[in-house]
Coordinates of C-alpha atoms (C1' of nucleotides) in Angstrom, one line a residue:
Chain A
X183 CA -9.5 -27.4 6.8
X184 CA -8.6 -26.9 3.0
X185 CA -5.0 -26.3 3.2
X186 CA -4.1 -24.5 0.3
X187 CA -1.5 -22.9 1.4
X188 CA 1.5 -23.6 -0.5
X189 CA 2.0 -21.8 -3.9
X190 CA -0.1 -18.5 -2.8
X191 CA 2.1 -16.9 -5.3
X192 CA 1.6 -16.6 -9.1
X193 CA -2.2 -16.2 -8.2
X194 CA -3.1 -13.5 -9.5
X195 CA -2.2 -13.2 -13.0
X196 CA -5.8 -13.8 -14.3
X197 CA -6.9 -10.9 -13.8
X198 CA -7.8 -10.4 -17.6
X199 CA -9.7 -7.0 -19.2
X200 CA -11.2 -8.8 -21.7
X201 CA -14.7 -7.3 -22.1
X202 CA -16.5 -10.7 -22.3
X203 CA -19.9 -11.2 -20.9
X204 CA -20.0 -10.1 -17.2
X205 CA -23.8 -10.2 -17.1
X206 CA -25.9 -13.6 -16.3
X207 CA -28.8 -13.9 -14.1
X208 CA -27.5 -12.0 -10.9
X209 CA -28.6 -9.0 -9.9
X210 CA -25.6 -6.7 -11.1
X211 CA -27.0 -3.4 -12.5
X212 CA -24.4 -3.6 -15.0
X213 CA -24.0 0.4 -15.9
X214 CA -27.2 0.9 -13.8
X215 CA -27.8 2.8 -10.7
X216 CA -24.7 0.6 -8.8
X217 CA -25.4 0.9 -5.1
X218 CA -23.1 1.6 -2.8
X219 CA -20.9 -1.0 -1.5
X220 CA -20.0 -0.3 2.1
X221 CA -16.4 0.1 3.0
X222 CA -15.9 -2.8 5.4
X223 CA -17.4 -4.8 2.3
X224 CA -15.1 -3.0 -0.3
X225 CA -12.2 -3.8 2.0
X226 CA -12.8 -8.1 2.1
X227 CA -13.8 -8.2 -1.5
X228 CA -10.4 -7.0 -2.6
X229 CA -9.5 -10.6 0.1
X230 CA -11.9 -12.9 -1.5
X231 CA -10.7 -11.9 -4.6
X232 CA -7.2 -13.0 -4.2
X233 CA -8.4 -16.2 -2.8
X234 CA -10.3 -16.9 -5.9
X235 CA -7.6 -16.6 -7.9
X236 CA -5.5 -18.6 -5.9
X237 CA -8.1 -21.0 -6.3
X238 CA -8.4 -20.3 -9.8
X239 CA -4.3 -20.7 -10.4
X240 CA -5.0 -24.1 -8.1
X241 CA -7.4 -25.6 -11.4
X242 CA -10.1 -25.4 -8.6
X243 CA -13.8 -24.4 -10.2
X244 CA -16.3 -24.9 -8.0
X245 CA -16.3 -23.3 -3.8
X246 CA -19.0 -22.9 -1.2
X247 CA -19.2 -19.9 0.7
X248 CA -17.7 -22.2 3.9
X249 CA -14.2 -22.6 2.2
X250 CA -13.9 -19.4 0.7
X251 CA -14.6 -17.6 4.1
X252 CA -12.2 -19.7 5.9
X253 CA -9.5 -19.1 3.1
X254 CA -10.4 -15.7 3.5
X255 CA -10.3 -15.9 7.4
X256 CA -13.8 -14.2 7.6
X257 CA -17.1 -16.2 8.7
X258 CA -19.4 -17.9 6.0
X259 CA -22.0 -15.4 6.6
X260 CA -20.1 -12.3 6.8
X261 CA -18.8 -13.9 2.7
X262 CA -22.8 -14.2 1.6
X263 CA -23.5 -11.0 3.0
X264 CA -20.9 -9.1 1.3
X265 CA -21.4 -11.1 -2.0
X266 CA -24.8 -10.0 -1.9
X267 CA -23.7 -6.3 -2.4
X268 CA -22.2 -7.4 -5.6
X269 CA -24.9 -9.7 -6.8
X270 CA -26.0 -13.0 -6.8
X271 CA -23.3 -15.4 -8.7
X272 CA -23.9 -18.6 -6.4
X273 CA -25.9 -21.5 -7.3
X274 CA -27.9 -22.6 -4.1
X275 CA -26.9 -26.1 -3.0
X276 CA -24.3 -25.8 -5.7
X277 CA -21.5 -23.0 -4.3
X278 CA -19.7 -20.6 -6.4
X279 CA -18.0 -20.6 -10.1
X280 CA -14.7 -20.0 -9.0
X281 CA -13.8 -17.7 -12.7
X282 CA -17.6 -16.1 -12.6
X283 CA -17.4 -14.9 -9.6
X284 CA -14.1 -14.0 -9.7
X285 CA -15.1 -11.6 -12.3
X286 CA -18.1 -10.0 -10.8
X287 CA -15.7 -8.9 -7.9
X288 CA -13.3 -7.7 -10.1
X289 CA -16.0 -5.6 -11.9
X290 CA -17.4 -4.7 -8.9
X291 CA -14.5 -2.8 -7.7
X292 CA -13.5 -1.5 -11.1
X293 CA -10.8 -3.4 -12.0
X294 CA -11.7 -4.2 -15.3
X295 CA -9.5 -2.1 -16.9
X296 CA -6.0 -0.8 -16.0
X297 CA -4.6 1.9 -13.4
X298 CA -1.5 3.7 -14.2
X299 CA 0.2 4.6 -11.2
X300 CA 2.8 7.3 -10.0
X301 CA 5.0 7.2 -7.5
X302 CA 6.4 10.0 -6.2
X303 CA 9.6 9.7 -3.5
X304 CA 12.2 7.4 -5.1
X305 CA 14.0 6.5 -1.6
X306 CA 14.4 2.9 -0.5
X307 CA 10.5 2.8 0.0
X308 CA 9.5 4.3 -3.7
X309 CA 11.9 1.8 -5.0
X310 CA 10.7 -0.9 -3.1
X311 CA 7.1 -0.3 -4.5
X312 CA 8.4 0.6 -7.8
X313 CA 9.8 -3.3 -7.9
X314 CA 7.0 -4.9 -6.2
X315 CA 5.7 -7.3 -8.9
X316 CA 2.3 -7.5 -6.9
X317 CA 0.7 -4.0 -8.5
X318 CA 1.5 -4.8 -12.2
X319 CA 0.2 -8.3 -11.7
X320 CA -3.3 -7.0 -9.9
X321 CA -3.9 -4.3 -13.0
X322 CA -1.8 -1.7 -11.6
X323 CA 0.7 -0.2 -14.3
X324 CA 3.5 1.8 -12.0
X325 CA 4.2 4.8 -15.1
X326 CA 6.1 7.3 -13.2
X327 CA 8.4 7.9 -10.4
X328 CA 9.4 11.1 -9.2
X329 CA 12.2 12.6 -6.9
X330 CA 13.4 16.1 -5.7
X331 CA 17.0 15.2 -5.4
X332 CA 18.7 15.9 -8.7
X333 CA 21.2 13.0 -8.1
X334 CA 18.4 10.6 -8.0
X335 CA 16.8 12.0 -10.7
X336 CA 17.7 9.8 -14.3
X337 CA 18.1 6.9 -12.3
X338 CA 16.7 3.7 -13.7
X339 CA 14.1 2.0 -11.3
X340 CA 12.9 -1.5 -12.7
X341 CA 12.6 -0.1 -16.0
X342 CA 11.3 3.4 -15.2
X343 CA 13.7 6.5 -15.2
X344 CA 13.2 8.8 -12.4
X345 CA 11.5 12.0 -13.3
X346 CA 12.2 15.5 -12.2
X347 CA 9.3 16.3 -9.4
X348 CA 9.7 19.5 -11.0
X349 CA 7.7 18.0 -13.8
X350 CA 5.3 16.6 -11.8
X351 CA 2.1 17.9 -13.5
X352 CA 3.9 17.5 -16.9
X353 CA 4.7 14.5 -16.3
X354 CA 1.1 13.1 -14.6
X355 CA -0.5 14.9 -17.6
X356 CA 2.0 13.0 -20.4
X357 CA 1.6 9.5 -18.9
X358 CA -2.1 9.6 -17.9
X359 CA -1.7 8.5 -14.5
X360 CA -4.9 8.6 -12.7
X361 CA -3.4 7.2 -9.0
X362 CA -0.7 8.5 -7.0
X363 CA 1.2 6.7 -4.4
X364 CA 3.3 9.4 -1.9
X365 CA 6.6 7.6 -1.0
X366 CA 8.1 10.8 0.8
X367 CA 8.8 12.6 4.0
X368 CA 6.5 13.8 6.3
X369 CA 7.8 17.3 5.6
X370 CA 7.2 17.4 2.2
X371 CA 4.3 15.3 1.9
X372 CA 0.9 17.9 2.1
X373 CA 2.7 20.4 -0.5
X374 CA 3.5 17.7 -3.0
X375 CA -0.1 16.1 -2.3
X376 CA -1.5 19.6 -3.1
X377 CA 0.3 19.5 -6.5
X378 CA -1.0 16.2 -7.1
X379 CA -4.7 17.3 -6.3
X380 CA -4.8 20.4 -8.4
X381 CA -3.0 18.3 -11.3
X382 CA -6.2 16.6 -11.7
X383 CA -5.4 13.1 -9.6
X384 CA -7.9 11.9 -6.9
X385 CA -6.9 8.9 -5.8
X386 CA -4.2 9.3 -3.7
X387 CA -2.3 6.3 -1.4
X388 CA 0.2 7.8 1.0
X389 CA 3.0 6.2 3.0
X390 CA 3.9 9.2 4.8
X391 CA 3.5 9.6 8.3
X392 CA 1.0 12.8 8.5
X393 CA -2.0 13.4 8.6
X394 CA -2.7 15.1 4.9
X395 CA -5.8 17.2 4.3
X396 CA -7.7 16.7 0.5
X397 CA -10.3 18.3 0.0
X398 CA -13.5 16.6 -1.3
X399 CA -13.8 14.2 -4.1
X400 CA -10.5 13.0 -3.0
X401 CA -9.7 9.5 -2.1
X402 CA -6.7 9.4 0.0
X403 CA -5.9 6.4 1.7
X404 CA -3.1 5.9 4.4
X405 CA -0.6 3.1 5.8
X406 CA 1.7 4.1 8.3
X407 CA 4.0 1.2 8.8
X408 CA 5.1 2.5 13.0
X409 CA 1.4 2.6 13.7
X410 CA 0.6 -0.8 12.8
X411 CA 3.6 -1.5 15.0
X412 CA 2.3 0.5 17.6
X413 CA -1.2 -1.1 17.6
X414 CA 0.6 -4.5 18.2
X415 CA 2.4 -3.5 20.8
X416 CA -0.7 -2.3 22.5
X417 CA -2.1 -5.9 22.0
X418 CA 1.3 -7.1 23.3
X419 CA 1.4 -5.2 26.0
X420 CA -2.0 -6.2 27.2
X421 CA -1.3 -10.3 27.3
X422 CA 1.9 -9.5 29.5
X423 CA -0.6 -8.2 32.4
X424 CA -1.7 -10.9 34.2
X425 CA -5.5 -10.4 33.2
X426 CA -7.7 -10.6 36.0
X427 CA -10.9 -12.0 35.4
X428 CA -13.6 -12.0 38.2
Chain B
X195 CA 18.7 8.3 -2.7
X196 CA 18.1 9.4 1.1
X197 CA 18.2 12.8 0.7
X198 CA 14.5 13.3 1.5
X199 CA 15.0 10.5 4.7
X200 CA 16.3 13.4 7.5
X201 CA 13.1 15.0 7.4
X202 CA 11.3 11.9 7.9
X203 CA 12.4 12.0 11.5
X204 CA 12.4 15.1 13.3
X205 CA 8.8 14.7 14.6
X206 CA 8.4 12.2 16.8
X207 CA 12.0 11.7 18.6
X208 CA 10.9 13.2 21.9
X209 CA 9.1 9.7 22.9
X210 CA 10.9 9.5 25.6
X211 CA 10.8 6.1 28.2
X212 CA 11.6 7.9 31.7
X213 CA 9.8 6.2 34.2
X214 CA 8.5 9.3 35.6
X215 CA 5.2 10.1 37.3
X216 CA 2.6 8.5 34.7
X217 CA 0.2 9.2 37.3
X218 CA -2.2 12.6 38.0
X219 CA -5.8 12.9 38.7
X220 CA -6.8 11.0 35.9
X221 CA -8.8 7.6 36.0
X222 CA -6.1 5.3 34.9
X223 CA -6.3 2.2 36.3
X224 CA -1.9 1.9 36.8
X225 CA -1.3 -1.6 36.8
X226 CA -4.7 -2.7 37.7
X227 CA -7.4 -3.2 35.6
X228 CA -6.4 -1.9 32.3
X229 CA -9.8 -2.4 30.6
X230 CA -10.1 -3.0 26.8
X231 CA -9.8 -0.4 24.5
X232 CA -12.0 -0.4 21.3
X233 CA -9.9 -1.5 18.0
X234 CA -11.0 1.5 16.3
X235 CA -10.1 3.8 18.9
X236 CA -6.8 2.4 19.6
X237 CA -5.9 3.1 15.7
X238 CA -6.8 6.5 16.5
X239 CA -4.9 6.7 19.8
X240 CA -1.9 6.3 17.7
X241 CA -2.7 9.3 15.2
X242 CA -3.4 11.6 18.1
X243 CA 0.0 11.0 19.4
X244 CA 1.7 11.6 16.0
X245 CA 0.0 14.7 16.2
X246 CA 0.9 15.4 20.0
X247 CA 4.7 15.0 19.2
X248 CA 4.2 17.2 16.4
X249 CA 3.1 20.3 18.4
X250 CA 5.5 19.1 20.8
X251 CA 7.9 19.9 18.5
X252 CA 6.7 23.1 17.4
X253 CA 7.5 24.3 20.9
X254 CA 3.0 23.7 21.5
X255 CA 2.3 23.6 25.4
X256 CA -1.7 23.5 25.2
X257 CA -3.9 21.9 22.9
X258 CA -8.2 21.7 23.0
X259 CA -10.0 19.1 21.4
X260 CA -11.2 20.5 18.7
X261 CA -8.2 21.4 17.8
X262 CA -5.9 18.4 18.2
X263 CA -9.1 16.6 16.7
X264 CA -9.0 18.8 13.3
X265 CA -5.6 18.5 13.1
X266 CA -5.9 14.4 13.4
X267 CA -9.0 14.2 11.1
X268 CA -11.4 13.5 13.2
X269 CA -14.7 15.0 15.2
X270 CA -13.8 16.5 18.2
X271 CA -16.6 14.6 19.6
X272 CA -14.5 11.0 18.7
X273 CA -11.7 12.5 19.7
X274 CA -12.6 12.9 23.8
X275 CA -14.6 9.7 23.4
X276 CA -11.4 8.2 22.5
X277 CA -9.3 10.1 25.5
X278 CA -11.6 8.8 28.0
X279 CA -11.0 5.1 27.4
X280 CA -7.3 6.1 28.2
X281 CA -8.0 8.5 31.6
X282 CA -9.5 12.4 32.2
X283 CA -6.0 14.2 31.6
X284 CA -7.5 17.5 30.1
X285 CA -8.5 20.6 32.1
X286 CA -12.4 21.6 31.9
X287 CA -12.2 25.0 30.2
X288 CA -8.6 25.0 29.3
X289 CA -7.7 21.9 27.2
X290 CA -5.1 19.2 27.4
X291 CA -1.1 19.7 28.2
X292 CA 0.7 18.7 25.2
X293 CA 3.4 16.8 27.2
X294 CA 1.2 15.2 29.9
X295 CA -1.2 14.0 27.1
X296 CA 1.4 12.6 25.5
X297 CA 2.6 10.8 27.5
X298 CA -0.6 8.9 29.3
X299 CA -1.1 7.2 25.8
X300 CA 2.3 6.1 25.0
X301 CA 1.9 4.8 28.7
X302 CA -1.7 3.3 27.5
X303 CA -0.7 1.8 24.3
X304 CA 2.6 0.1 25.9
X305 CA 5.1 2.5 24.1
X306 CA 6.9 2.8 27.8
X307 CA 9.6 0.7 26.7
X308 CA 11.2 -0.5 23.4
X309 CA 10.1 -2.8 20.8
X310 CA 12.3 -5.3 19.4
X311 CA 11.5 -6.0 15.8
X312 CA 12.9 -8.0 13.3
X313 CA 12.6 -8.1 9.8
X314 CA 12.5 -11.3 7.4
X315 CA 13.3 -10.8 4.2
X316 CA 15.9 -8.7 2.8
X317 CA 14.3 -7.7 -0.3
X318 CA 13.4 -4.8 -1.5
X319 CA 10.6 -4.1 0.7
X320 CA 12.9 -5.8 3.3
X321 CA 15.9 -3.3 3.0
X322 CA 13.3 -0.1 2.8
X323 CA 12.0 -1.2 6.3
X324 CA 15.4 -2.0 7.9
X325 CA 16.2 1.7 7.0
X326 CA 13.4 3.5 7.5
X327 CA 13.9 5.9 10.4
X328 CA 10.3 6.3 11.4
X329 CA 10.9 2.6 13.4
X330 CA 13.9 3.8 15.6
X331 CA 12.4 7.2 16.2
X332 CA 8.8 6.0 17.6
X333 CA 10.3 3.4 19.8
X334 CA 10.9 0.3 17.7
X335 CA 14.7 -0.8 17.6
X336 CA 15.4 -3.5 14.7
X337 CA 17.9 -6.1 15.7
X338 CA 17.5 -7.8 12.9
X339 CA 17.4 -9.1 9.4
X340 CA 16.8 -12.3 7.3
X341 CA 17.0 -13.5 4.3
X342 CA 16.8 -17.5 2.9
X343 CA 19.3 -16.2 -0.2
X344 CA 22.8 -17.3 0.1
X345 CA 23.9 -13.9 -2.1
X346 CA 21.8 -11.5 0.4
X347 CA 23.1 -13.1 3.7
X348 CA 25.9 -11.3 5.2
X349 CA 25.3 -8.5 3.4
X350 CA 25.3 -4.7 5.0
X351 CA 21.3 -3.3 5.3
X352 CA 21.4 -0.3 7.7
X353 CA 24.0 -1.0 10.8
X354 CA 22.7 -4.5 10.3
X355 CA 23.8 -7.4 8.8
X356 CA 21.9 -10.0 7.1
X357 CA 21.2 -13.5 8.6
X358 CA 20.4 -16.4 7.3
X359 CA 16.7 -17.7 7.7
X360 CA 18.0 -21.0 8.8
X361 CA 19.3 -18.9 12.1
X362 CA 15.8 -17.4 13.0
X363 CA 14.7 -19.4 16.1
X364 CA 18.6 -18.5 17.1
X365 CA 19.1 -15.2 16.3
X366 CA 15.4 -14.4 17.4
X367 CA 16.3 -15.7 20.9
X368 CA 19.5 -14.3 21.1
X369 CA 18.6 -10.6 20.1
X370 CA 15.7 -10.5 22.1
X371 CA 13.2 -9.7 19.5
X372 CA 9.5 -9.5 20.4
X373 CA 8.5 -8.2 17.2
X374 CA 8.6 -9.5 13.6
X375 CA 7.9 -7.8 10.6
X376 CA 7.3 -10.2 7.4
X377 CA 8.4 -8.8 3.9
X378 CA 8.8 -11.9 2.2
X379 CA 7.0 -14.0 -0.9
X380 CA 3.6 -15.4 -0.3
X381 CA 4.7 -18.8 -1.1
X382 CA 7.0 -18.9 1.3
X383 CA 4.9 -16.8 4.3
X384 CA 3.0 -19.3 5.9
X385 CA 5.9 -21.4 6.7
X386 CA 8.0 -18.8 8.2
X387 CA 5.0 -17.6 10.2
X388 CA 4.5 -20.6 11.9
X389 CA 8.4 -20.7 12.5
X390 CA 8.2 -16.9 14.1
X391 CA 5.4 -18.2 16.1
X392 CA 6.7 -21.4 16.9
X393 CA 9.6 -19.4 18.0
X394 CA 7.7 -17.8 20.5
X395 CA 6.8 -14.0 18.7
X396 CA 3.5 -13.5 18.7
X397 CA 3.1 -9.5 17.3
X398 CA 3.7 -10.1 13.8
X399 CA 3.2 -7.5 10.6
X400 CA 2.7 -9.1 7.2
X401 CA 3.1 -7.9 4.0
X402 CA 2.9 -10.7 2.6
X403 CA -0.2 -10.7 0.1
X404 CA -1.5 -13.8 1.9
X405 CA -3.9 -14.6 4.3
X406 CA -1.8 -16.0 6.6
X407 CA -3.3 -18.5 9.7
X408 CA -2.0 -17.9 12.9
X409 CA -3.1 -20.0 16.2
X410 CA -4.8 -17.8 19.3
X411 CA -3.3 -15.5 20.8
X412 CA -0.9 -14.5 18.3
X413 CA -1.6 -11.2 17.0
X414 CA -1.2 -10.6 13.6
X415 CA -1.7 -7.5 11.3
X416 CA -1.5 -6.9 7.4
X417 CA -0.5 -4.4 5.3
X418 CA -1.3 -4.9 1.4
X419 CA -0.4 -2.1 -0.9
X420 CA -2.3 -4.3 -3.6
X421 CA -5.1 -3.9 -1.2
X422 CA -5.2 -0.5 -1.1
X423 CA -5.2 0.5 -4.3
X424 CA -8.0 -1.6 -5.4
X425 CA -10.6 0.2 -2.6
X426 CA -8.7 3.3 -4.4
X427 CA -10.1 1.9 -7.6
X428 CA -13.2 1.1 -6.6
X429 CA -13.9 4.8 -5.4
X430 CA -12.2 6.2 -8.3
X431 CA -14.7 4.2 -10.2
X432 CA -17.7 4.9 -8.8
X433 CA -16.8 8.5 -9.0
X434 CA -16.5 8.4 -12.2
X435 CA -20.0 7.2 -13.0
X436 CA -22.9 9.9 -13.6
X437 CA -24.2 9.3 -9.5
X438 CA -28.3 9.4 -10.4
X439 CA -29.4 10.7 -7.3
X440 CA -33.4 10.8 -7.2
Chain C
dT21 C1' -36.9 -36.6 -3.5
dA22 C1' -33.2 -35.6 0.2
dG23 C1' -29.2 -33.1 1.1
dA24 C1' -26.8 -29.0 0.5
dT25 C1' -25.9 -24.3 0.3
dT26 C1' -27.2 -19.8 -1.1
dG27 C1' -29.4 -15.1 -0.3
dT28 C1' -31.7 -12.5 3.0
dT29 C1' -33.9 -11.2 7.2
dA30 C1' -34.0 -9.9 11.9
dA31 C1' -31.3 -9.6 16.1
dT32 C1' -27.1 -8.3 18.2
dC33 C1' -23.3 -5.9 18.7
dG34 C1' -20.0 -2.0 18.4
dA35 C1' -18.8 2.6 16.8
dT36 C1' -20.0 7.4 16.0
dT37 C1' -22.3 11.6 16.9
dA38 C1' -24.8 15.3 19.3
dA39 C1' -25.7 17.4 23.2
dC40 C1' -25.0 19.0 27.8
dA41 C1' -24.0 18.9 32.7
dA42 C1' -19.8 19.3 35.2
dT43 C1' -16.2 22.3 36.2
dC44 C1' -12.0 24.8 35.4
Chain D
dT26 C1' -18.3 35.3 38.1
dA27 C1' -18.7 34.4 32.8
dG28 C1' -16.8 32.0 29.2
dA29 C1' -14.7 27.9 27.7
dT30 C1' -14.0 23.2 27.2
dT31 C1' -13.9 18.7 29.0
dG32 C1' -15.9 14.0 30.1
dT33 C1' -20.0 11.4 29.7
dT34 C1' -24.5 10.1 28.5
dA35 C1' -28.1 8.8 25.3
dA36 C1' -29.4 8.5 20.5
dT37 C1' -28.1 7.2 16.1
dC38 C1' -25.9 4.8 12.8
dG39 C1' -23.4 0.9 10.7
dA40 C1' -21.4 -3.7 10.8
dT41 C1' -21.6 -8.5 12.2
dT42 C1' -23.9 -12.7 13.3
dA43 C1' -27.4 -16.4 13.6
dA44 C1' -30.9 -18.5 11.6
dC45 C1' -33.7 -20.1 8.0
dA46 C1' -36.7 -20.0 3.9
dA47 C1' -35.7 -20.4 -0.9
dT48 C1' -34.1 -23.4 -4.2
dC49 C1' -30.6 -26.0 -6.7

DNA sequence: TAGATTGTTAATCGATTAACAATC
DNA sequence: TAGATTGTTAATCGATTAACAATC
């Protein structure tokens, strides 16, 4: 049981751009035909990723797919089979280069170069993610934040202004922000979303609680904080009754 | 600032915990067997009643499949595969009572009564939570808040105050809560998690950016906004490359 | 070499879909 | 009844796991 828990923060600053060699003998088809990863894969990488750089952060260099998995709270052979969609980095016998494989992930998922974000919805929420060191420190430049409500509007956020959703597309268009996150109401959610599609932006992450509709080519990704809740108390609910087993 | 919060509501108030006939024609096993329901269909669940309160809302008696199913994002097929784990309550030929649907999966999921949840950490992410209205409305009361910062502790979030961390086993106990929603630093996660637990919760909802380890039986879910934009990223990606289909 | 650990295969398990008989 | 739509079955598809040959 590695127990490297303490100092899980100031990981993950090393996530550098710097267009060095991300080639060697594995099997990346480095601008090639890049198969597709499937989505329960794409989801853990993102996990094994921060454990690395924990690692990294830790000074540790070397990890076999045993610890990483249990870091990562995933079996050993789920790890290899995943890490196989992204190539083969491991040594056998050996384990893993912590940094190497570190950065085949991270090119893997695209994360070799910057994001600039928008948020739009400055409430507590849009503020809260506005602040939240964790998207600047994982390659995610927050460039924009919107709000409807003209007293909100010129605020300072961290060290954004608020912007006019009036000027959304403007605004997108100036900055070059190529991901939105929707901090709003339900309400208002699918027009705004709409803007945000025919402004060009197709990756879309959305904190309200609806159902939006994108049409394809759109990436829109949900998290609904009272269904997570929900889904507990379903769990919750279930160890109270006395389980009967025959 | 909360302007666009009102709206936010509205929806799903009418989740209401009257202990009245749960019962019908349909197969639910009341207080008997209660077997599993599928992880991925118990997400769902949670959608479809979103959706049901929605049209409950809108005045919406009847609803078919198909229907409830587009308006959820999902096949009408998945959508009566999902039903059935929970009981038959639809009518052959006519469709499902908005009302009655309802509220066989609030019954199902263990939304019958309310949740107790309280929040640790009185950050940013923290204070967002504490005053989102989407909790209170959907059957989650928050009795309370933590912080470990002498400044923040005291303070007014909501109608709450803010405790100090040193208090949790206490003020967990003494409020009752059941749930616990973690918006704290990762360095600091594990240790509180283990005190929640120790404490006796054992729902808990992270957002911590940390794989946090939790003993059996203790259910634990994540949300990591990081996360979710780096699947975002690796779609956006991919998209972006010249797809050489065959 | 001997021991260790990867990368991959094949088997299992679970989730989704299509189709239709049951029935309002 | 005739038309509509559920609830369920069987087929398909995808994800996880165990096991081991490859190889450092």
């Amino acid at each position: 049981m590695e127990s490297q828990r303490e100092a899980m923060e100031g990981i993950v600053s090393s996530l550098d751009s710097s267009p060095r060699a991300v080639e060697g003998q594995g099997a990346a088809p480095t601008g090639e035909i890049a198969k597709q990863i499937p989505p329960a894969a794409v989801a853990r990488l993102t996990i094994y990723l921060r454990a690395l750089n924990t690692l990294l952060a830790d000074g540790v260099e070397r990890v076999s797919s045993e610890s990483l998995a249990e870091a990562s709270g995933v079996s050993s052979s789920t790890l290899r089979k995943d890490l196989s969609y992204v190539g083969s980095y491991g040594t056998r016998g050996v384990g893993y280069e912590v940094q190497y494989l570190s950065r085949h992930i991270s090119a893997a998922l695209g994360l070799t170069h910057d994001w600039k974000v928008a948020i739009v919805g400055a409430g507590n929420l849009g503020k809260a993610l506005a602040r939240y060191g964790g998207f600047e420190s994982r390659g995610f430049d927050v460039v924009a934040i919107f709000d409807a409500d003209q007293l909100v509007v010129g605020n300072e956020v961290g060290w954004l202004r608020v912007s006019d959703v009036a000027d959304l597309e403007a605004v997108l268009g100036r900055t070059g922000a190529n991901m939105v996150v929707l901090a709003l109401p339900a309400a208002v959610a699918q027009a705004i979303c709409d803007r945000v599609v025919a402004a060009g932006v197709h990756s879309i992450l959305s904190f309200a609680p609806v159902m939006l509709q994108v049409p394809d080519g759109v990436n829109l990704r949900k998290v609904d904080m009272a269904t997570e809740l929900q889904i507990l108390a379903y769990h919750a609910q279930r160890a109270q009754t006395p389980d009967q087993t025959a």
